[in-house]
Each structure stands twice: as structure tokens, then as C-alpha cells.
PDB file of C-alpha atoms in Angstrom:
ATOM      1  CA  MET A   1      -0.129  -0.224  -0.140  1.00  0.00           C
ATOM      2  CA  SER A   2       2.053   3.407  -1.207  1.00  0.00           C
ATOM      3  CA  VAL A   3      -1.099   5.783   0.793  1.00  0.00           C
ATOM      4  CA  CYS A   4       1.057   6.694   4.249  1.00  0.00           C
ATOM      5  CA  LYS A   5      -2.922   5.569   7.256  1.00  0.00           C
ATOM      6  CA  VAL A   6      -0.137   6.937  10.030  1.00  0.00           C
ATOM      7  CA  PRO A   7      -1.619  10.056  11.990  1.00  0.00           C
ATOM      8  CA  GLU A   8       1.772  11.278  12.962  1.00  0.00           C
ATOM      9  CA  LEU A   9       2.817  11.087   9.738  1.00  0.00           C
ATOM     10  CA  GLN A  10      -0.071  12.422   8.198  1.00  0.00           C
ATOM     11  CA  ALA A  11       0.647  15.458  10.210  1.00  0.00           C
ATOM     12  CA  ILE A  12       3.920  16.568   8.681  1.00  0.00           C
ATOM     13  CA  GLY A  13       2.157  15.461   4.877  1.00  0.00           C
ATOM     14  CA  VAL A  14       3.577  11.932   4.319  1.00  0.00           C
ATOM     15  CA  ASP A  15       0.132  10.955   3.058  1.00  0.00           C
ATOM     16  CA  ASN A  16       1.845   9.085  -0.316  1.00  0.00           C
ATOM     17  CA  TYR A  17       5.165   6.755   0.763  1.00  0.00           C
ATOM     18  CA  ARG A  18       5.588   6.671  -2.897  1.00  0.00           C
ATOM     19  CA  ASN A  19       5.682  11.011  -3.096  1.00  0.00           C
ATOM     20  CA  ALA A  20       9.325  11.645  -2.933  1.00  0.00           C
ATOM     21  CA  LEU A  21      11.229  14.603  -0.284  1.00  0.00           C
ATOM     22  CA  PHE A  22      11.583  17.225  -2.099  1.00  0.00           C
ATOM     23  CA  SER A  23       7.699  16.592  -3.918  1.00  0.00           C
ATOM     24  CA  ARG A  24       6.247  17.085   0.010  1.00  0.00           C
ATOM     25  CA  LEU A  25       8.902  19.632   0.876  1.00  0.00           C
ATOM     26  CA  LEU A  26       7.626  21.595  -1.811  1.00  0.00           C
ATOM     27  CA  SER A  27       3.862  20.471  -1.043  1.00  0.00           C
ATOM     28  CA  ASN A  28       4.677  21.710   2.348  1.00  0.00           C
ATOM     29  CA  ALA A  29       6.114  25.099   1.686  1.00  0.00           C
ATOM     30  CA  GLN A  30       2.980  25.995  -0.955  1.00  0.00           C
ATOM     31  CA  ALA A  31       0.083  25.078   1.572  1.00  0.00           C
ATOM     32  CA  LYS A  32       1.929  27.250   4.781  1.00  0.00           C
ATOM     33  CA  GLY A  33       2.464  30.093   2.160  1.00  0.00           C
ATOM     34  CA  TRP A  34       6.420  29.935   2.134  1.00  0.00           C
ATOM     35  CA  HIS A  35       6.716  31.922  -1.607  1.00  0.00           C
ATOM     36  CA  ASP A  36      10.135  32.940  -0.587  1.00  0.00           C
ATOM     37  CA  CYS A  37      11.711  28.925  -0.401  1.00  0.00           C
ATOM     38  CA  TYR A  38      11.243  28.082  -4.256  1.00  0.00           C
ATOM     39  CA  ASP A  39      10.489  29.195  -7.409  1.00  0.00           C
ATOM     40  CA  MET A  40       9.987  28.067 -10.485  1.00  0.00           C
ATOM     41  CA  LEU A  41      12.038  28.238 -14.270  1.00  0.00           C
ATOM     42  CA  THR A  42       9.506  29.661 -16.697  1.00  0.00           C
ATOM     43  CA  TYR A  43      11.950  29.090 -19.883  1.00  0.00           C
ATOM     44  CA  HIS A  44      11.782  26.143 -21.773  1.00  0.00           C
ATOM     45  CA  TYR A  45      13.822  25.068 -24.145  1.00  0.00           C
ATOM     46  CA  ARG A  46      11.706  21.289 -25.814  1.00  0.00           C
ATOM     47  CA  MET A  47       8.292  21.663 -26.435  1.00  0.00           C
ATOM     48  CA  HIS A  48       7.121  23.866 -29.799  1.00  0.00           C
ATOM     49  CA  ARG A  49       3.902  25.936 -28.135  1.00  0.00           C
ATOM     50  CA  ASP A  50       1.331  23.487 -29.936  1.00  0.00           C
ATOM     51  CA  ILE A  51       2.133  20.785 -28.186  1.00  0.00           C
ATOM     52  CA  ALA A  52       2.862  22.722 -25.040  1.00  0.00           C
ATOM     53  CA  ASP A  53      -0.507  24.075 -24.499  1.00  0.00           C
ATOM     54  CA  PHE A  54      -1.966  21.271 -22.791  1.00  0.00           C
ATOM     55  CA  PRO A  55       0.831  20.344 -19.929  1.00  0.00           C
ATOM     56  CA  ASN A  56       1.490  24.627 -19.849  1.00  0.00           C
ATOM     57  CA  ASN A  57      -1.734  24.847 -18.201  1.00  0.00           C
ATOM     58  CA  ARG A  58      -2.416  21.786 -17.368  1.00  0.00           C
ATOM     59  CA  PHE A  59       0.375  21.251 -15.078  1.00  0.00           C
ATOM     60  CA  TYR A  60       2.200  24.780 -14.145  1.00  0.00           C
ATOM     61  CA  GLY A  61      -0.669  27.805 -13.896  1.00  0.00           C
ATOM     62  CA  GLY A  62       0.365  28.837 -17.826  1.00  0.00           C
ATOM     63  CA  LYS A  63       3.968  30.063 -16.037  1.00  0.00           C
ATOM     64  CA  LEU A  64       5.447  28.487 -19.293  1.00  0.00           C
ATOM     65  CA  ILE A  65       7.195  30.557 -21.790  1.00  0.00           C
ATOM     66  CA  GLU A  66       9.031  29.344 -25.071  1.00  0.00           C
ATOM     67  CA  ALA A  67      12.650  30.587 -24.500  1.00  0.00           C
ATOM     68  CA  LEU A  68      13.448  30.045 -28.737  1.00  0.00           C
ATOM     69  CA  GLU A  69      11.721  31.500 -31.932  1.00  0.00           C
ATOM     70  CA  ALA A  70      11.779  27.743 -33.516  1.00  0.00           C
ATOM     71  CA  GLN A  71       9.902  26.759 -30.930  1.00  0.00           C
ATOM     72  CA  GLN A  72       6.848  28.445 -32.156  1.00  0.00           C
ATOM     73  CA  SER A  73       7.018  28.023 -36.114  1.00  0.00           C
ATOM     74  CA  PRO A  74       4.503  26.779 -38.322  1.00  0.00           C
ATOM     75  CA  ILE A  75       4.753  23.494 -39.957  1.00  0.00           C
ATOM     76  CA  PRO A  76       6.493  23.549 -43.160  1.00  0.00           C
ATOM     77  CA  PRO A  77       4.339  22.538 -45.892  1.00  0.00           C
ATOM     78  CA  ASP A  78       6.906  20.282 -47.624  1.00  0.00           C
ATOM     79  CA  ILE A  79       7.253  18.388 -43.812  1.00  0.00           C
ATOM     80  CA  LEU A  80       6.016  15.426 -46.194  1.00  0.00           C
ATOM     81  CA  PRO A  81       5.810  14.274 -49.623  1.00  0.00           C
ATOM     82  CA  LYS A  82       2.199  15.516 -51.369  1.00  0.00           C
ATOM     83  CA  GLU A  83       1.258  10.981 -52.068  1.00  0.00           C
ATOM     84  CA  SER A  84       2.065  10.724 -48.918  1.00  0.00           C
ATOM     85  CA  GLN A  85      -0.417   9.555 -46.843  1.00  0.00           C
ATOM     86  CA  PHE A  86       0.369  10.677 -43.555  1.00  0.00           C
ATOM     87  CA  GLN A  87       0.698  14.518 -45.275  1.00  0.00           C
ATOM     88  CA  GLU A  88      -2.436  15.279 -43.525  1.00  0.00           C
ATOM     89  CA  LEU A  89      -1.249  13.774 -39.934  1.00  0.00           C
ATOM     90  CA  PHE A  90       2.156  15.534 -39.819  1.00  0.00           C
ATOM     91  CA  GLY A  91       0.811  18.825 -41.901  1.00  0.00           C
ATOM     92  CA  GLN A  92      -2.153  20.676 -39.992  1.00  0.00           C
ATOM     93  CA  SER A  93      -1.502  19.851 -36.542  1.00  0.00           C
ATOM     94  CA  ARG A  94       1.682  18.358 -34.113  1.00  0.00           C
ATOM     95  CA  VAL A  95      -0.388  17.147 -31.770  1.00  0.00           C
ATOM     96  CA  VAL A  96      -2.462  14.495 -33.293  1.00  0.00           C
ATOM     97  CA  PHE A  97      -4.785  11.805 -31.953  1.00  0.00           C
ATOM     98  CA  ILE A  98      -5.600   8.244 -33.626  1.00  0.00           C
ATOM     99  CA  PRO A  99      -8.133   6.640 -32.213  1.00  0.00           C
ATOM    100  CA  SER A 100      -7.087   2.786 -32.015  1.00  0.00           C
ATOM    101  CA  ARG A 101     -10.022  -0.006 -31.811  1.00  0.00           C
ATOM    102  CA  ARG A 102     -10.930  -1.792 -27.703  1.00  0.00           C
ATOM    103  CA  ASP A 103      -8.203  -5.135 -27.793  1.00  0.00           C
ATOM    104  CA  PRO A 104      -9.520  -7.617 -26.163  1.00  0.00           C
ATOM    105  CA  LYS A 105      -5.963  -8.377 -24.719  1.00  0.00           C
ATOM    106  CA  SER A 106      -5.489  -6.753 -21.128  1.00  0.00           C
ATOM    107  CA  LYS A 107      -2.432  -4.489 -21.245  1.00  0.00           C
ATOM    108  CA  LEU A 108      -1.880  -4.751 -24.741  1.00  0.00           C
ATOM    109  CA  ASN A 109      -3.359  -3.031 -28.161  1.00  0.00           C
ATOM    110  CA  ASP A 110      -2.513  -4.761 -32.063  1.00  0.00           C
ATOM    111  CA  ASP A 111      -3.864  -1.817 -33.603  1.00  0.00           C
ATOM    112  CA  GLU A 112      -0.987   0.804 -31.929  1.00  0.00           C
ATOM    113  CA  ALA A 113       1.651  -1.132 -31.920  1.00  0.00           C
ATOM    114  CA  ILE A 114       1.410  -2.045 -35.920  1.00  0.00           C
ATOM    115  CA  LEU A 115       0.167   2.177 -35.763  1.00  0.00           C
ATOM    116  CA  ALA A 116       3.726   3.322 -33.878  1.00  0.00           C
ATOM    117  CA  LYS A 117       6.438   0.800 -36.130  1.00  0.00           C
ATOM    118  CA  GLU A 118       4.402   2.241 -38.915  1.00  0.00           C
ATOM    119  CA  LEU A 119       5.112   5.944 -38.309  1.00  0.00           C
ATOM    120  CA  VAL A 120       8.215   5.643 -36.820  1.00  0.00           C
ATOM    121  CA  LYS A 121       9.312   4.644 -40.717  1.00  0.00           C
ATOM    122  CA  VAL A 122       7.283   7.739 -41.096  1.00  0.00           C
ATOM    123  CA  VAL A 123       9.270   9.308 -38.567  1.00  0.00           C
ATOM    124  CA  ALA A 124      12.843   7.830 -40.379  1.00  0.00           C
ATOM    125  CA  GLU A 125      11.736   8.540 -43.854  1.00  0.00           C
ATOM    126  CA  MET A 126      10.654  12.687 -42.782  1.00  0.00           C
ATOM    127  CA  HIS A 127      13.786  13.213 -41.246  1.00  0.00           C
ATOM    128  CA  GLY A 128      15.863  11.860 -43.932  1.00  0.00           C
ATOM    129  CA  PRO A 129      19.539  11.325 -44.208  1.00  0.00           C
ATOM    130  CA  ASN A 130      18.779  13.504 -40.626  1.00  0.00           C
ATOM    131  CA  PHE A 131      17.457  10.710 -38.515  1.00  0.00           C
ATOM    132  CA  ASN A 132      19.381   9.996 -35.712  1.00  0.00           C
ATOM    133  CA  ILE A 133      18.013   7.321 -33.547  1.00  0.00           C
ATOM    134  CA  ASN A 134      18.882   8.044 -30.662  1.00  0.00           C
ATOM    135  CA  ARG A 135      16.827  12.047 -31.148  1.00  0.00           C
ATOM    136  CA  SER A 136      14.355  11.779 -33.431  1.00  0.00           C
ATOM    137  CA  VAL A 137      11.528   9.361 -32.265  1.00  0.00           C
ATOM    138  CA  GLY A 138      10.444   7.462 -29.201  1.00  0.00           C
ATOM    139  CA  VAL A 139       8.009   5.236 -28.197  1.00  0.00           C
ATOM    140  CA  ILE A 140       6.525   5.645 -24.759  1.00  0.00           C
ATOM    141  CA  THR A 141       3.711   2.829 -22.905  1.00  0.00           C
ATOM    142  CA  PRO A 142       3.355   1.767 -19.938  1.00  0.00           C
ATOM    143  CA  TYR A 143       3.242  -1.933 -19.993  1.00  0.00           C
ATOM    144  CA  ARG A 144       6.184  -4.435 -20.671  1.00  0.00           C
ATOM    145  CA  ALA A 145       4.026  -6.537 -22.826  1.00  0.00           C
ATOM    146  CA  GLN A 146       2.971  -3.642 -25.384  1.00  0.00           C
ATOM    147  CA  ILE A 147       6.781  -2.933 -25.577  1.00  0.00           C
ATOM    148  CA  ALA A 148       7.808  -5.872 -26.862  1.00  0.00           C
ATOM    149  CA  ASN A 149       4.850  -5.233 -29.501  1.00  0.00           C
ATOM    150  CA  ILE A 150       5.672  -2.919 -30.600  1.00  0.00           C
ATOM    151  CA  LEU A 151       9.017  -4.145 -30.831  1.00  0.00           C
ATOM    152  CA  ARG A 152       8.228  -7.279 -32.807  1.00  0.00           C
ATOM    153  CA  ASP A 153       9.093  -7.246 -36.275  1.00  0.00           C
ATOM    154  CA  ILE A 154      10.599  -3.599 -36.323  1.00  0.00           C
ATOM    155  CA  PRO A 155      12.114  -2.963 -39.237  1.00  0.00           C
ATOM    156  CA  PRO A 156      16.592  -3.856 -37.812  1.00  0.00           C
ATOM    157  CA  ASP A 157      18.116  -0.178 -38.735  1.00  0.00           C
ATOM    158  CA  LEU A 158      15.314   0.802 -36.174  1.00  0.00           C
ATOM    159  CA  GLN A 159      15.540  -1.922 -33.834  1.00  0.00           C
ATOM    160  CA  GLU A 160      17.452   0.624 -31.498  1.00  0.00           C
ATOM    161  CA  VAL A 161      14.424   3.234 -31.369  1.00  0.00           C
ATOM    162  CA  ALA A 162      13.340   3.388 -27.671  1.00  0.00           C
ATOM    163  CA  VAL A 163      10.639   2.089 -27.509  1.00  0.00           C
ATOM    164  CA  ASP A 164       9.732   2.178 -23.011  1.00  0.00           C
ATOM    165  CA  THR A 165       7.710   3.029 -20.166  1.00  0.00           C
ATOM    166  CA  VAL A 166       7.261   6.830 -19.066  1.00  0.00           C
ATOM    167  CA  GLU A 167       9.352   6.171 -16.264  1.00  0.00           C
ATOM    168  CA  ARG A 168      12.423   5.703 -18.198  1.00  0.00           C
ATOM    169  CA  PHE A 169      12.379   8.757 -20.751  1.00  0.00           C
ATOM    170  CA  GLN A 170      12.323  11.016 -17.925  1.00  0.00           C
ATOM    171  CA  GLY A 171      14.792  13.894 -18.203  1.00  0.00           C
ATOM    172  CA  SER A 172      14.637  12.828 -22.333  1.00  0.00           C
ATOM    173  CA  GLU A 173      13.249  14.458 -25.171  1.00  0.00           C
ATOM    174  CA  ARG A 174      12.556  13.674 -28.589  1.00  0.00           C
ATOM    175  CA  ASP A 175      11.540  14.829 -31.691  1.00  0.00           C
ATOM    176  CA  VAL A 176       8.717  13.411 -32.151  1.00  0.00           C
ATOM    177  CA  ILE A 177       6.984  11.798 -29.438  1.00  0.00           C
ATOM    178  CA  ILE A 178       4.902   8.672 -29.787  1.00  0.00           C
ATOM    179  CA  LEU A 179       2.307   7.617 -26.830  1.00  0.00           C
ATOM    180  CA  SER A 180       0.247   4.621 -27.277  1.00  0.00           C
ATOM    181  CA  LEU A 181      -1.575   3.977 -23.959  1.00  0.00           C
ATOM    182  CA  ALA A 182      -2.639   0.274 -24.878  1.00  0.00           C
ATOM    183  CA  VAL A 183      -5.629   0.458 -22.412  1.00  0.00           C
ATOM    184  CA  LYS A 184      -9.183  -0.948 -22.397  1.00  0.00           C
ATOM    185  CA  SER A 185     -10.648   0.606 -19.747  1.00  0.00           C
ATOM    186  CA  THR A 186     -10.837   3.415 -17.133  1.00  0.00           C
ATOM    187  CA  ALA A 187      -9.353   1.011 -14.396  1.00  0.00           C
ATOM    188  CA  GLN A 188      -6.639   0.514 -16.530  1.00  0.00           C
ATOM    189  CA  LEU A 189      -5.606   4.464 -16.356  1.00  0.00           C
ATOM    190  CA  ALA A 190      -6.242   4.842 -12.793  1.00  0.00           C
ATOM    191  CA  ASN A 191      -3.101   2.369 -12.199  1.00  0.00           C
ATOM    192  CA  MET A 192      -0.873   4.265 -14.842  1.00  0.00           C
ATOM    193  CA  GLN A 193      -1.770   7.422 -12.938  1.00  0.00           C
ATOM    194  CA  SER A 194       0.815   8.521 -10.346  1.00  0.00           C
ATOM    195  CA  MET A 195      -0.327  11.326  -8.516  1.00  0.00           C
ATOM    196  CA  ASN A 196       1.561  13.716  -6.413  1.00  0.00           C
ATOM    197  CA  ARG A 197      -0.277  16.444  -3.173  1.00  0.00           C
ATOM    198  CA  ALA A 198      -1.837  19.240  -5.618  1.00  0.00           C
ATOM    199  CA  GLY A 199      -3.705  15.847  -8.058  1.00  0.00           C
ATOM    200  CA  VAL A 200      -1.190  16.304 -10.333  1.00  0.00           C
ATOM    201  CA  ASP A 201      -0.296  13.411 -12.580  1.00  0.00           C
ATOM    202  CA  ARG A 202       2.819  13.391 -12.565  1.00  0.00           C
ATOM    203  CA  LYS A 203       3.518   9.776 -15.277  1.00  0.00           C
ATOM    204  CA  LEU A 204       1.002  11.874 -17.738  1.00  0.00           C
ATOM    205  CA  ASN A 205       3.064  15.053 -17.179  1.00  0.00           C
ATOM    206  CA  VAL A 206       6.199  13.810 -18.151  1.00  0.00           C
ATOM    207  CA  ALA A 207       4.447  11.404 -20.651  1.00  0.00           C
ATOM    208  CA  LEU A 208       3.263  14.846 -22.912  1.00  0.00           C
ATOM    209  CA  THR A 209       6.399  17.039 -22.002  1.00  0.00           C
ATOM    210  CA  ARG A 210       9.334  14.811 -23.642  1.00  0.00           C
ATOM    211  CA  ALA A 211       8.534  16.204 -27.512  1.00  0.00           C
ATOM    212  CA  LYS A 212      10.027  19.064 -29.307  1.00  0.00           C
ATOM    213  CA  SER A 213       8.087  19.376 -32.706  1.00  0.00           C
ATOM    214  CA  TYR A 214       5.412  15.986 -32.882  1.00  0.00           C
ATOM    215  CA  LEU A 215       3.770  13.870 -30.738  1.00  0.00           C
ATOM    216  CA  ILE A 216       1.060  11.287 -31.178  1.00  0.00           C
ATOM    217  CA  ILE A 217      -1.431   9.694 -29.200  1.00  0.00           C
ATOM    218  CA  LEU A 218      -2.766   6.253 -30.138  1.00  0.00           C
ATOM    219  CA  GLY A 219      -5.685   4.906 -27.353  1.00  0.00           C
ATOM    220  CA  ASN A 220      -8.714   3.655 -27.668  1.00  0.00           C
ATOM    221  CA  GLU A 221     -11.457   7.041 -27.750  1.00  0.00           C
ATOM    222  CA  GLU A 222     -14.166   5.836 -25.761  1.00  0.00           C
ATOM    223  CA  VAL A 223     -12.354   4.466 -23.057  1.00  0.00           C
ATOM    224  CA  LEU A 224     -10.398   8.302 -22.560  1.00  0.00           C
ATOM    225  CA  GLU A 225     -13.528   9.513 -22.909  1.00  0.00           C
ATOM    226  CA  LYS A 226     -15.502   7.988 -20.164  1.00  0.00           C
ATOM    227  CA  ASN A 227     -12.511   8.936 -18.257  1.00  0.00           C
ATOM    228  CA  GLY A 228     -13.862  12.597 -17.839  1.00  0.00           C
ATOM    229  CA  PRO A 229     -11.162  15.509 -19.394  1.00  0.00           C
ATOM    230  CA  VAL A 230      -9.590  15.921 -16.708  1.00  0.00           C
ATOM    231  CA  GLN A 231      -6.824  12.803 -16.933  1.00  0.00           C
ATOM    232  CA  ARG A 232      -7.560  12.671 -20.897  1.00  0.00           C
ATOM    233  CA  PRO A 233      -3.768  12.568 -22.232  1.00  0.00           C
ATOM    234  CA  TYR A 234      -5.210  15.327 -24.826  1.00  0.00           C
ATOM    235  CA  PRO A 235      -6.130  19.026 -25.672  1.00  0.00           C
ATOM    236  CA  PRO A 236      -9.459  18.453 -26.722  1.00  0.00           C
ATOM    237  CA  HIS A 237      -9.233  21.644 -28.866  1.00  0.00           C
ATOM    238  CA  GLN A 238      -5.965  20.531 -30.732  1.00  0.00           C
ATOM    239  CA  ALA A 239      -6.891  16.620 -30.856  1.00  0.00           C
ATOM    240  CA  LYS A 240     -10.533  18.239 -32.732  1.00  0.00           C
ATOM    241  CA  ARG A 241      -7.407  19.675 -35.677  1.00  0.00           C
ATOM    242  CA  GLY A 242      -5.578  16.676 -35.325  1.00  0.00           C
ATOM    243  CA  TYR A 243      -7.898  13.533 -35.985  1.00  0.00           C
ATOM    244  CA  PHE A 244      -6.073  11.223 -38.066  1.00  0.00           C
ATOM    245  CA  HIS A 245      -9.281   8.404 -37.918  1.00  0.00           C
ATOM    246  CA  ASN A 246      -7.310   4.996 -37.774  1.00  0.00           C
ATOM    247  CA  PRO A 247      -6.919   3.484 -40.812  1.00  0.00           C
ATOM    248  CA  LEU A 248      -7.292  -0.061 -39.835  1.00  0.00           C
ATOM    249  CA  ALA A 249     -10.643   0.241 -38.544  1.00  0.00           C
ATOM    250  CA  LYS A 250     -11.888   0.801 -41.730  1.00  0.00           C
ATOM    251  CA  ALA A 251     -13.783  -1.743 -43.928  1.00  0.00           C
ATOM    252  CA  LYS A 252     -11.446  -1.734 -46.307  1.00  0.00           C
ATOM    253  CA  MET A 253      -8.031  -0.901 -45.130  1.00  0.00           C
ATOM    254  CA  PRO A 254      -6.515   0.443 -48.132  1.00  0.00           C
ATOM    255  CA  ASP A 255      -2.555  -0.127 -48.864  1.00  0.00           C
ATOM    256  CA  LEU A 256      -1.470   2.643 -46.313  1.00  0.00           C
ATOM    257  CA  PHE A 257       1.745   0.506 -44.941  1.00  0.00           C
TER     258      PHE A 257
END
């Protein structure tokens, strides 16, 4: 059990054993109004403004400021060849949501695994000779089973692309992040969360703030909508603009891949 039920510990702010010492110290200072005891770095050098918009307002009170002009640049019109089926995806929004069909298997989603693998290939194509295995793209997913599912049959030259849990991505960044949620129920979403005393989901925060240029979210729309807007891991206004229909769900699937 991570929840602390010892009254003496609760009295000094220890209500969850998962919370780090400095997290508790910060919460204590904020609760007591000791504003001279902490500060916040406001300028950031990673995310494009469109990607930062949602986590900035959800987790940081709208205080984050883009430090570089490149973080506010429009999407290049020739990001992919005109004939590319993903031209629309990468050409209209830096935050993209692709709905997956619900998979009966636990902690696995075959739709998302296929899409993630194909998107990694597209990113490699998009970067061309500038593609860097350690910087260009990464895939975040909460389950080891889904990691193996994604890595299965991935091209040999892309085997070293990082496909891992959010904990392993802490402190790192990629030009493009693909987030595969692989959930079939709201109970799974609840188990994935790591809430601090302020009600902020630390894992969700990390997952949404690793991307520099594009954030692509794969998940079952029905499950995410049932979980409510507070925990839904994408900004509704951007998701509407960046909504990309799942090509695998079409009755007669075109030869997209």
C-alpha cells in the first residue's frame, strides 16, 4: 500500500509513500505560503508552443514561456511528399490523436503496435539523412507487453529506437514522441496514474512533455472519454484539429503501409 494511514506521518505531510521528499517539501512550503522557499523555471527550450499548450495550462498554471523562435514556427508545407498518406497527419497539427480499436487482451493493443511501428518508419523517412536513432523519435507505453508488441517485426535498422515506459523517458526528449496508451478500461488508466498532493498526474506530465516537434497519441477514444476531461491525455481543441482516423479500422483497409 502506498497510501500512508499513520496519523503522526500524515500530520507532517506524508500521505503517500510514493511521494518524493522534495515533492513533500514543496507541497508543504506552498501550503504554508512560504513563497521565498521555492521558485519555478519559466523558460523552456524543448516543446513547440502547440505541444506545450496543454501541459502548460494543466500542470504549470500557464507560466511556461518558449525561449526559442523555433518553438513557435509554423509547420513546414513540405514536411512530407504530397503523395504521402501521412501528409495530412503531420501537416495540420503538432498534436495528433489516432483512435485505436479496443483490444480484448490486457495491457496490449495490436492496432497501436502496428501504427506505432509504421509511424516510426514515417519519421525516419521524414528526417531522411538527418534521422538520428537517439534523438528523432521515441515510443512511450505503460506496459512491458506492449513494448514487446511494438518491437516485434520492427525493421532491423530501427531496432534501437527507444520504446519504453514513461519512467525510462524521464529527463529525455525526442523530436517526435508516439504515446501508445494500450488501455481497454478506465481502471487501467487509474492504475497508470501517479498523483501528487496537488492532484497532478506526474506520469502524464512527463509523457506529454518529452516531444519537441510532434506528439502523437494512440488510444481507445471511448475509454479516454469515459475517464473525463481532467485525466484525458490530450487537449480537446488540438485533438479536434489533429484527429486522424485509424486506417486499420476501415472496412476495406487501403494499402497504407
